[in-house]
mmCIF file of C-alpha atoms in Angstrom:
data_model
loop_
_atom_site.group_PDB
_atom_site.id
_atom_site.type_symbol
_atom_site.label_atom_id
_atom_site.label_comp_id
_atom_site.label_asym_id
_atom_site.label_seq_id
_atom_site.Cartn_x
_atom_site.Cartn_y
_atom_site.Cartn_z
ATOM 1 C CA UNK A 602 0.495 -6.020 -17.446
ATOM 2 C CA UNK A 603 -0.673 -3.996 -14.436
ATOM 3 C CA UNK A 604 -3.894 -2.601 -15.862
ATOM 4 C CA UNK A 605 -5.247 0.793 -14.823
ATOM 5 C CA UNK A 606 -5.137 1.528 -11.094
ATOM 6 C CA UNK A 607 -7.631 3.524 -9.093
ATOM 7 C CA UNK A 608 -6.015 6.809 -7.985
ATOM 8 C CA UNK A 609 -6.876 8.034 -4.491
ATOM 9 C CA UNK A 610 -5.556 10.878 -2.333
ATOM 10 C CA UNK A 611 -4.225 9.392 0.899
ATOM 11 C CA UNK A 612 -3.893 12.761 2.628
ATOM 12 C CA UNK A 613 -0.136 12.205 2.611
ATOM 13 C CA UNK A 614 0.421 11.471 -1.068
ATOM 14 C CA UNK A 615 -1.531 9.205 -3.361
ATOM 15 C CA UNK A 616 -2.565 5.587 -3.531
ATOM 16 C CA UNK A 617 -2.509 3.613 -6.751
ATOM 17 C CA UNK A 618 -4.781 0.641 -6.177
ATOM 18 C CA UNK A 619 -4.729 -2.462 -8.337
ATOM 19 C CA UNK A 620 -6.769 -5.608 -7.985
ATOM 20 C CA UNK A 621 -4.495 -8.524 -7.201
ATOM 21 C CA UNK A 622 -5.272 -12.235 -7.061
ATOM 22 C CA UNK A 623 -6.924 -13.304 -3.832
ATOM 23 C CA UNK A 624 -4.532 -14.553 -1.191
ATOM 24 C CA UNK A 625 -5.810 -16.542 1.769
ATOM 25 C CA UNK A 626 -3.812 -15.582 4.839
ATOM 26 C CA UNK A 627 -3.605 -17.889 7.828
ATOM 27 C CA UNK A 628 -1.007 -18.282 10.552
ATOM 28 C CA UNK A 629 0.534 -21.056 8.455
ATOM 29 C CA UNK A 630 0.541 -19.105 5.179
ATOM 30 C CA UNK A 631 1.523 -15.663 6.522
ATOM 31 C CA UNK A 632 5.187 -15.821 5.445
ATOM 32 C CA UNK A 633 4.326 -17.088 1.963
ATOM 33 C CA UNK A 634 1.611 -14.456 1.488
ATOM 34 C CA UNK A 635 3.934 -11.698 2.714
ATOM 35 C CA UNK A 636 6.656 -12.891 0.306
ATOM 36 C CA UNK A 637 4.152 -12.865 -2.586
ATOM 37 C CA UNK A 638 3.101 -9.283 -1.762
ATOM 38 C CA UNK A 639 6.734 -8.150 -1.580
ATOM 39 C CA UNK A 640 7.499 -9.844 -4.929
ATOM 40 C CA UNK A 641 4.494 -8.108 -6.469
ATOM 41 C CA UNK A 642 5.795 -4.805 -5.054
ATOM 42 C CA UNK A 643 9.139 -5.360 -6.761
ATOM 43 C CA UNK A 644 7.277 -6.052 -10.018
ATOM 44 C CA UNK A 645 5.344 -2.768 -9.646
ATOM 45 C CA UNK A 646 8.492 -0.776 -8.851
ATOM 46 C CA UNK A 647 10.187 -2.201 -11.941
ATOM 47 C CA UNK A 648 7.205 -1.275 -14.144
ATOM 48 C CA UNK A 649 7.139 2.294 -12.788
ATOM 49 C CA UNK A 650 10.890 2.932 -12.710
ATOM 50 C CA UNK A 651 10.901 5.207 -15.778
ATOM 51 C CA UNK A 652 8.081 7.404 -14.461
ATOM 52 C CA UNK A 653 8.232 10.095 -11.833
ATOM 53 C CA UNK A 654 6.220 7.821 -9.530
ATOM 54 C CA UNK A 655 8.202 6.390 -6.651
ATOM 55 C CA UNK A 656 6.278 3.747 -4.697
ATOM 56 C CA UNK A 657 6.852 3.632 -0.961
ATOM 57 C CA UNK A 658 8.609 0.289 -0.401
ATOM 58 C CA UNK A 659 7.101 0.064 3.085
ATOM 59 C CA UNK A 660 3.603 -0.550 1.718
ATOM 60 C CA UNK A 661 4.390 -3.929 0.201
ATOM 61 C CA UNK A 662 3.753 -6.002 3.299
ATOM 62 C CA UNK A 663 0.612 -7.541 4.725
ATOM 63 C CA UNK A 664 0.313 -5.255 7.732
ATOM 64 C CA UNK A 665 0.130 -2.147 5.533
ATOM 65 C CA UNK A 666 -2.023 -3.127 2.564
ATOM 66 C CA UNK A 667 -5.219 -3.695 4.524
ATOM 67 C CA UNK A 668 -6.183 -0.034 4.744
ATOM 68 C CA UNK A 669 -9.621 0.956 3.526
ATOM 69 C CA UNK A 670 -9.843 4.118 1.387
ATOM 70 C CA UNK A 671 -12.055 6.762 2.942
ATOM 71 C CA UNK A 672 -11.328 5.703 6.513
ATOM 72 C CA UNK A 673 -8.922 7.273 8.961
ATOM 73 C CA UNK A 674 -5.667 5.347 9.313
ATOM 74 C CA UNK A 675 -3.378 6.449 12.088
ATOM 75 C CA UNK A 676 -0.660 5.030 14.209
ATOM 76 C CA UNK A 677 -0.232 7.947 16.612
ATOM 77 C CA UNK A 678 -2.618 9.897 18.843
ATOM 78 C CA UNK A 679 -4.371 12.948 17.403
ATOM 79 C CA UNK A 680 -2.588 16.282 17.861
ATOM 80 C CA UNK A 681 -3.776 19.787 17.011
ATOM 81 C CA UNK A 682 -0.734 20.401 14.790
ATOM 82 C CA UNK A 683 -1.486 17.318 12.691
ATOM 83 C CA UNK A 684 -4.745 17.870 10.801
ATOM 84 C CA UNK A 685 -7.213 15.043 10.376
ATOM 85 C CA UNK A 686 -7.857 14.365 6.671
ATOM 86 C CA UNK A 687 -11.109 12.669 5.754
#
């Protein structure tokens, strides 16, 4: 039921990307949209439970799924001991 995902190297693991139905997010619909994403995440985890793949449960929320592959995503300042992966 999931279809084939696109596999991308995140620089800190891998991303499995699936197309999901479009969700319009507004201030009024934020909680509902977030709940739908979390429910979908539970569905994915259940489908993958017998594989060696362990999805990061933190990625199933609206503030984390908007990353664009091929761009730098960071939440901390650059440091020399933390290489920049492009």
